[in-house]
PDB file of C-alpha atoms in Angstrom:
ATOM      1  CA  MET A   1      -0.004   0.001  -0.006  1.00 42.00           C
ATOM      2  CA  ALA A   2       1.408   3.373  -1.022  1.00 47.00           C
ATOM      3  CA  PRO A   3       1.873   5.966   1.717  1.00 54.00           C
ATOM      4  CA  THR A   4      -0.724   8.734   1.847  1.00 59.00           C
ATOM      5  CA  PRO A   5       0.312  12.372   1.468  1.00 59.00           C
ATOM      6  CA  TRP A   6      -0.551  12.924   5.152  1.00 58.00           C
ATOM      7  CA  GLY A   7       1.578   9.907   6.063  1.00 57.00           C
ATOM      8  CA  GLU A   8       4.523  11.352   4.132  1.00 73.00           C
ATOM      9  CA  TRP A   9       4.102  14.732   5.846  1.00 80.00           C
ATOM     10  CA  SER A  10       3.802  13.061   9.222  1.00 77.00           C
ATOM     11  CA  MET A  11       7.000  11.100   8.622  1.00 82.00           C
ATOM     12  CA  ALA A  12       8.872  14.179   7.345  1.00 84.00           C
ATOM     13  CA  LEU A  13       7.752  16.328  10.305  1.00 88.00           C
ATOM     14  CA  SER A  14       8.700  13.697  12.885  1.00 86.00           C
ATOM     15  CA  HIS A  15      12.160  13.265  11.302  1.00 84.00           C
ATOM     16  CA  LEU A  16      12.561  17.032  11.108  1.00 90.00           C
ATOM     17  CA  ALA A  17      11.585  17.489  14.772  1.00 90.00           C
ATOM     18  CA  LEU A  18      13.989  14.788  15.914  1.00 90.00           C
ATOM     19  CA  GLY A  19      16.756  16.161  13.710  1.00 90.00           C
ATOM     20  CA  VAL A  20      16.327  19.759  14.837  1.00 92.00           C
ATOM     21  CA  VAL A  21      16.122  18.898  18.532  1.00 93.00           C
ATOM     22  CA  SER A  22      19.140  16.585  18.274  1.00 92.00           C
ATOM     23  CA  LEU A  23      21.199  19.055  16.268  1.00 93.00           C
ATOM     24  CA  HIS A  24      20.444  21.851  18.734  1.00 93.00           C
ATOM     25  CA  ALA A  25      21.381  19.573  21.617  1.00 92.00           C
ATOM     26  CA  ALA A  26      24.619  18.544  19.855  1.00 93.00           C
ATOM     27  CA  LEU A  27      25.668  22.130  19.194  1.00 93.00           C
ATOM     28  CA  SER A  28      24.840  23.384  22.669  1.00 90.00           C
ATOM     29  CA  THR A  29      26.591  20.498  24.471  1.00 87.00           C
ATOM     30  CA  ALA A  30      29.673  20.307  22.240  1.00 85.00           C
ATOM     31  CA  GLN A  31      31.914  22.434  24.482  1.00 84.00           C
ATOM     32  CA  ALA A  32      30.964  20.791  27.766  1.00 81.00           C
ATOM     33  CA  SER A  33      30.357  17.227  26.648  1.00 83.00           C
ATOM     34  CA  ARG A  34      31.851  15.777  23.511  1.00 87.00           C
ATOM     35  CA  GLY A  35      30.373  12.314  24.088  1.00 86.00           C
ATOM     36  CA  ALA A  36      26.806  13.513  24.457  1.00 88.00           C
ATOM     37  CA  ALA A  37      27.254  15.934  21.550  1.00 90.00           C
ATOM     38  CA  ALA A  38      28.393  13.024  19.353  1.00 90.00           C
ATOM     39  CA  GLY A  39      25.375  10.968  20.439  1.00 90.00           C
ATOM     40  CA  PHE A  40      22.977  13.803  19.659  1.00 91.00           C
ATOM     41  CA  LEU A  41      24.742  14.413  16.344  1.00 91.00           C
ATOM     42  CA  LEU A  42      24.334  10.762  15.337  1.00 88.00           C
ATOM     43  CA  GLN A  43      20.591  11.055  16.015  1.00 87.00           C
ATOM     44  CA  ALA A  44      20.421  14.265  13.967  1.00 89.00           C
ATOM     45  CA  VAL A  45      22.294  12.740  11.028  1.00 87.00           C
ATOM     46  CA  ALA A  46      20.122   9.590  11.099  1.00 84.00           C
ATOM     47  CA  ALA A  47      16.980  11.749  11.021  1.00 83.00           C
ATOM     48  CA  ALA A  48      18.405  14.002   8.279  1.00 83.00           C
ATOM     49  CA  THR A  49      19.195  11.083   5.976  1.00 81.00           C
ATOM     50  CA  MET A  50      15.500  10.370   5.793  1.00 77.00           C
ATOM     51  CA  LEU A  51      14.743  13.953   4.723  1.00 76.00           C
ATOM     52  CA  VAL A  52      17.275  14.283   1.907  1.00 72.00           C
ATOM     53  CA  PRO A  53      15.954  12.982  -1.420  1.00 64.00           C
ATOM     54  CA  GLY A  54      17.966  10.009  -2.582  1.00 62.00           C
ATOM     55  CA  LEU A  55      19.440   9.232   0.836  1.00 55.00           C
ATOM     56  CA  GLY A  56      16.227   8.191   2.517  1.00 51.00           C
ATOM     57  CA  SER A  57      16.007   4.606   1.280  1.00 50.00           C
ATOM     58  CA  ASP A  58      14.778   1.994   3.723  1.00 51.00           C
ATOM     59  CA  GLU A  59      18.259   0.458   3.921  1.00 53.00           C
ATOM     60  CA  ASP A  60      19.900   3.824   4.663  1.00 45.00           C
ATOM     61  CA  GLY A  61      17.238   4.635   7.245  1.00 51.00           C
ATOM     62  CA  LEU A  62      17.686   1.305   8.981  1.00 57.00           C
ATOM     63  CA  ALA A  63      21.464   1.654   9.016  1.00 64.00           C
ATOM     64  CA  GLY A  64      21.232   5.208  10.356  1.00 65.00           C
ATOM     65  CA  ALA A  65      18.727   4.228  12.999  1.00 74.00           C
ATOM     66  CA  TRP A  66      20.922   1.287  14.013  1.00 75.00           C
ATOM     67  CA  VAL A  67      24.015   3.452  14.457  1.00 78.00           C
ATOM     68  CA  ALA A  68      22.050   6.160  16.272  1.00 80.00           C
ATOM     69  CA  THR A  69      20.618   3.522  18.602  1.00 83.00           C
ATOM     70  CA  VAL A  70      23.601   1.326  19.441  1.00 86.00           C
ATOM     71  CA  ILE A  71      26.264   4.065  19.443  1.00 87.00           C
ATOM     72  CA  GLY A  72      24.408   7.360  19.834  1.00 87.00           C
ATOM     73  CA  LEU A  73      22.254   6.431  22.818  1.00 89.00           C
ATOM     74  CA  PRO A  74      25.093   4.791  24.772  1.00 92.00           C
ATOM     75  CA  LEU A  75      27.155   7.972  24.157  1.00 91.00           C
ATOM     76  CA  LEU A  76      24.372   9.988  25.810  1.00 88.00           C
ATOM     77  CA  ALA A  77      24.204   7.571  28.712  1.00 90.00           C
ATOM     78  CA  PHE A  78      27.999   7.491  28.939  1.00 90.00           C
ATOM     79  CA  ASP A  79      28.200  11.215  29.513  1.00 87.00           C
ATOM     80  CA  PHE A  80      25.285  11.278  31.950  1.00 86.00           C
ATOM     81  CA  HIS A  81      26.864   8.529  34.065  1.00 89.00           C
ATOM     82  CA  TRP A  82      30.362  10.039  33.768  1.00 87.00           C
ATOM     83  CA  VAL A  83      29.235  13.464  34.971  1.00 83.00           C
ATOM     84  CA  ASN A  84      27.613  11.798  37.970  1.00 83.00           C
ATOM     85  CA  GLY A  85      30.749   9.826  38.884  1.00 85.00           C
ATOM     86  CA  ASP A  86      29.535   6.394  37.727  1.00 86.00           C
ATOM     87  CA  ARG A  87      32.452   5.658  35.459  1.00 90.00           C
ATOM     88  CA  SER A  88      32.143   1.877  35.423  1.00 91.00           C
ATOM     89  CA  SER A  89      28.532   1.979  34.179  1.00 90.00           C
ATOM     90  CA  ALA A  90      29.493   4.666  31.669  1.00 90.00           C
ATOM     91  CA  ASN A  91      32.269   2.498  30.219  1.00 91.00           C
ATOM     92  CA  LEU A  92      30.106  -0.637  30.277  1.00 91.00           C
ATOM     93  CA  LEU A  93      27.275   1.046  28.352  1.00 90.00           C
ATOM     94  CA  LEU A  94      29.579   2.544  25.757  1.00 90.00           C
ATOM     95  CA  GLY A  95      31.572  -0.678  25.352  1.00 90.00           C
ATOM     96  CA  GLY A  96      28.382  -2.709  24.953  1.00 89.00           C
ATOM     97  CA  GLY A  97      27.168  -0.323  22.286  1.00 88.00           C
ATOM     98  CA  MET A  98      30.454  -0.590  20.393  1.00 88.00           C
ATOM     99  CA  VAL A  99      30.373  -4.389  20.513  1.00 89.00           C
ATOM    100  CA  LEU A 100      26.809  -4.365  19.165  1.00 86.00           C
ATOM    101  CA  ALA A 101      27.762  -1.948  16.392  1.00 83.00           C
ATOM    102  CA  VAL A 102      30.543  -4.288  15.263  1.00 85.00           C
ATOM    103  CA  ALA A 103      28.396  -7.414  15.635  1.00 83.00           C
ATOM    104  CA  GLY A 104      25.385  -5.914  13.852  1.00 77.00           C
ATOM    105  CA  ASP A 105      26.199  -7.512  10.519  1.00 77.00           C
ATOM    106  CA  HIS A 106      26.225 -10.955  12.142  1.00 83.00           C
ATOM    107  CA  LEU A 107      22.756 -10.487  13.605  1.00 81.00           C
ATOM    108  CA  GLY A 108      19.667 -11.041  11.540  1.00 80.00           C
ATOM    109  CA  ALA A 109      16.971  -8.421  11.195  1.00 77.00           C
ATOM    110  CA  GLU A 110      15.148  -9.788  14.224  1.00 80.00           C
ATOM    111  CA  GLY A 111      18.380  -9.935  16.228  1.00 81.00           C
ATOM    112  CA  ARG A 112      19.148  -6.293  15.410  1.00 80.00           C
ATOM    113  CA  SER A 113      15.611  -5.324  16.400  1.00 80.00           C
ATOM    114  CA  VAL A 114      15.871  -7.067  19.749  1.00 82.00           C
ATOM    115  CA  ALA A 115      19.370  -5.693  20.386  1.00 84.00           C
ATOM    116  CA  GLY A 116      18.222  -2.177  19.501  1.00 83.00           C
ATOM    117  CA  GLN A 117      15.250  -2.431  21.847  1.00 84.00           C
ATOM    118  CA  ALA A 118      17.513  -3.749  24.595  1.00 86.00           C
ATOM    119  CA  VAL A 119      19.915  -0.825  24.156  1.00 88.00           C
ATOM    120  CA  VAL A 120      17.057   1.689  24.266  1.00 87.00           C
ATOM    121  CA  LEU A 121      15.599   0.187  27.440  1.00 88.00           C
ATOM    122  CA  VAL A 122      18.957  -0.271  29.217  1.00 91.00           C
ATOM    123  CA  VAL A 123      19.981   3.309  28.447  1.00 90.00           C
ATOM    124  CA  ALA A 124      16.563   4.633  29.536  1.00 91.00           C
ATOM    125  CA  VAL A 125      16.555   2.673  32.792  1.00 92.00           C
ATOM    126  CA  THR A 126      20.124   3.496  33.761  1.00 92.00           C
ATOM    127  CA  ILE A 127      19.673   7.203  33.104  1.00 90.00           C
ATOM    128  CA  LEU A 128      16.371   7.123  34.965  1.00 92.00           C
ATOM    129  CA  ILE A 129      18.050   5.505  37.969  1.00 93.00           C
ATOM    130  CA  VAL A 130      20.870   8.056  38.035  1.00 91.00           C
ATOM    131  CA  ALA A 131      18.359  10.891  37.588  1.00 91.00           C
ATOM    132  CA  VAL A 132      16.248   9.659  40.505  1.00 93.00           C
ATOM    133  CA  PHE A 133      19.268   9.427  42.816  1.00 91.00           C
ATOM    134  CA  THR A 134      20.538  12.867  41.765  1.00 89.00           C
ATOM    135  CA  THR A 135      17.004  14.370  41.725  1.00 90.00           C
ATOM    136  CA  ASN A 136      17.428  15.537  38.136  1.00 91.00           C
ATOM    137  CA  THR A 137      13.861  16.042  36.943  1.00 93.00           C
ATOM    138  CA  TYR A 138      14.833  16.488  33.300  1.00 93.00           C
ATOM    139  CA  GLY A 139      16.794  13.246  33.440  1.00 91.00           C
ATOM    140  CA  MET A 140      13.766  11.461  34.854  1.00 93.00           C
ATOM    141  CA  TRP A 141      11.578  12.784  32.033  1.00 94.00           C
ATOM    142  CA  GLY A 142      14.217  11.878  29.464  1.00 91.00           C
ATOM    143  CA  GLY A 143      14.456   8.339  30.818  1.00 91.00           C
ATOM    144  CA  LEU A 144      10.691   7.950  30.810  1.00 93.00           C
ATOM    145  CA  MET A 145      10.367   9.334  27.279  1.00 91.00           C
ATOM    146  CA  LEU A 146      13.139   7.150  25.898  1.00 87.00           C
ATOM    147  CA  GLY A 147      11.668   4.100  27.633  1.00 87.00           C
ATOM    148  CA  ALA A 148       8.233   4.981  26.258  1.00 87.00           C
ATOM    149  CA  ALA A 149       9.666   5.315  22.722  1.00 82.00           C
ATOM    150  CA  GLY A 150      11.263   1.892  23.086  1.00 80.00           C
ATOM    151  CA  LEU A 151       8.075   0.284  24.377  1.00 81.00           C
ATOM    152  CA  LEU A 152       5.861   1.976  21.788  1.00 78.00           C
ATOM    153  CA  GLY A 153       8.081   0.553  19.068  1.00 72.00           C
ATOM    154  CA  ARG A 154       7.252  -2.960  20.240  1.00 71.00           C
ATOM    155  CA  LEU A 155       3.474  -2.513  20.049  1.00 68.00           C
ATOM    156  CA  GLU A 156       1.624  -4.468  17.384  1.00 71.00           C
ATOM    157  CA  GLU A 157      -0.551  -1.487  16.427  1.00 72.00           C
ATOM    158  CA  ASP A 158       0.270   0.350  13.203  1.00 69.00           C
ATOM    159  CA  ARG A 159      -1.165   3.671  14.379  1.00 66.00           C
ATOM    160  CA  LEU A 160      -1.103   5.515  17.687  1.00 64.00           C
ATOM    161  CA  LEU A 161      -2.972   8.750  18.308  1.00 68.00           C
ATOM    162  CA  LEU A 162      -4.036   8.825  14.629  1.00 68.00           C
ATOM    163  CA  LEU A 163      -0.372   8.853  13.509  1.00 75.00           C
ATOM    164  CA  PRO A 164       1.842   6.038  12.250  1.00 76.00           C
ATOM    165  CA  LYS A 165       3.525   4.316  15.181  1.00 74.00           C
ATOM    166  CA  GLU A 166       7.056   5.102  13.954  1.00 81.00           C
ATOM    167  CA  ASP A 167       6.226   8.809  13.802  1.00 82.00           C
ATOM    168  CA  VAL A 168       4.878   8.816  17.365  1.00 83.00           C
ATOM    169  CA  CYS A 169       8.075   7.064  18.490  1.00 84.00           C
ATOM    170  CA  ARG A 170      10.187   9.775  16.805  1.00 86.00           C
ATOM    171  CA  TRP A 171       8.145  12.555  18.464  1.00 89.00           C
ATOM    172  CA  VAL A 172       8.593  10.893  21.846  1.00 89.00           C
ATOM    173  CA  LEU A 173      12.303  10.390  21.170  1.00 89.00           C
ATOM    174  CA  ALA A 174      12.611  14.086  20.232  1.00 93.00           C
ATOM    175  CA  ALA A 175      10.975  15.040  23.541  1.00 94.00           C
ATOM    176  CA  GLY A 176      13.289  12.645  25.381  1.00 91.00           C
ATOM    177  CA  SER A 177      16.344  14.101  23.623  1.00 91.00           C
ATOM    178  CA  TRP A 178      15.299  17.594  24.606  1.00 93.00           C
ATOM    179  CA  ALA A 179      14.873  16.429  28.222  1.00 93.00           C
ATOM    180  CA  TYR A 180      18.318  14.725  28.194  1.00 90.00           C
ATOM    181  CA  HIS A 181      19.867  17.884  26.833  1.00 89.00           C
ATOM    182  CA  ARG A 182      18.329  19.851  29.703  1.00 91.00           C
ATOM    183  CA  ALA A 183      19.343  17.131  32.185  1.00 89.00           C
ATOM    184  CA  LEU A 184      22.987  17.344  31.106  1.00 86.00           C
ATOM    185  CA  HIS A 185      22.899  21.130  31.344  1.00 83.00           C
ATOM    186  CA  THR A 186      21.367  20.898  34.825  1.00 82.00           C
ATOM    187  CA  GLN A 187      23.968  18.350  35.978  1.00 76.00           C
ATOM    188  CA  ARG A 188      26.825  20.460  34.706  1.00 70.00           C
ATOM    189  CA  LEU A 189      25.478  23.493  36.583  1.00 66.00           C
ATOM    190  CA  GLN A 190      25.224  21.476  39.802  1.00 64.00           C
ATOM    191  CA  TRP A 191      28.874  20.350  39.532  1.00 59.00           C
ATOM    192  CA  GLU A 192      30.246  23.849  38.849  1.00 58.00           C
TER     193      GLU A 192
END
């Protein structure tokens, strides 16, 4: 079934929102946090590839989403844990993401899907735990939003809130990225 014009607009707007939020977060965190900036930048580039004519093939989109998930999200978690003094968890999350990125070609489509969902949920839960213990409200919201995006992606429904499920997930991920950006800014201010 061919996508409807509204479906194409919905997809473009959700990619644009995620890309703009992620690019803004990358630029504003670049001086203080290179790891988080790189994670946000990977999300922005993955979203942008879907907006540029000729680059937005399904294969490119899946590859971009895979990299943004297994490397970009652990980079965000790495920095959040590092700033809060949890260096072992930071290194473990980043190392696990790098191993998955290398092993991605050896996993089937279902294996990559499960691994991607696991990364999303592990990153969301670990940041949520750190945010609760440090009373970082933005971090709590970011963890909840990222966890919600991961769980919404596993639903069997094709549409949520009258929008395609993938678009809703991108909107939720954009909100979570904004919250993480604010959480990192808040943490940095507390440590200065």
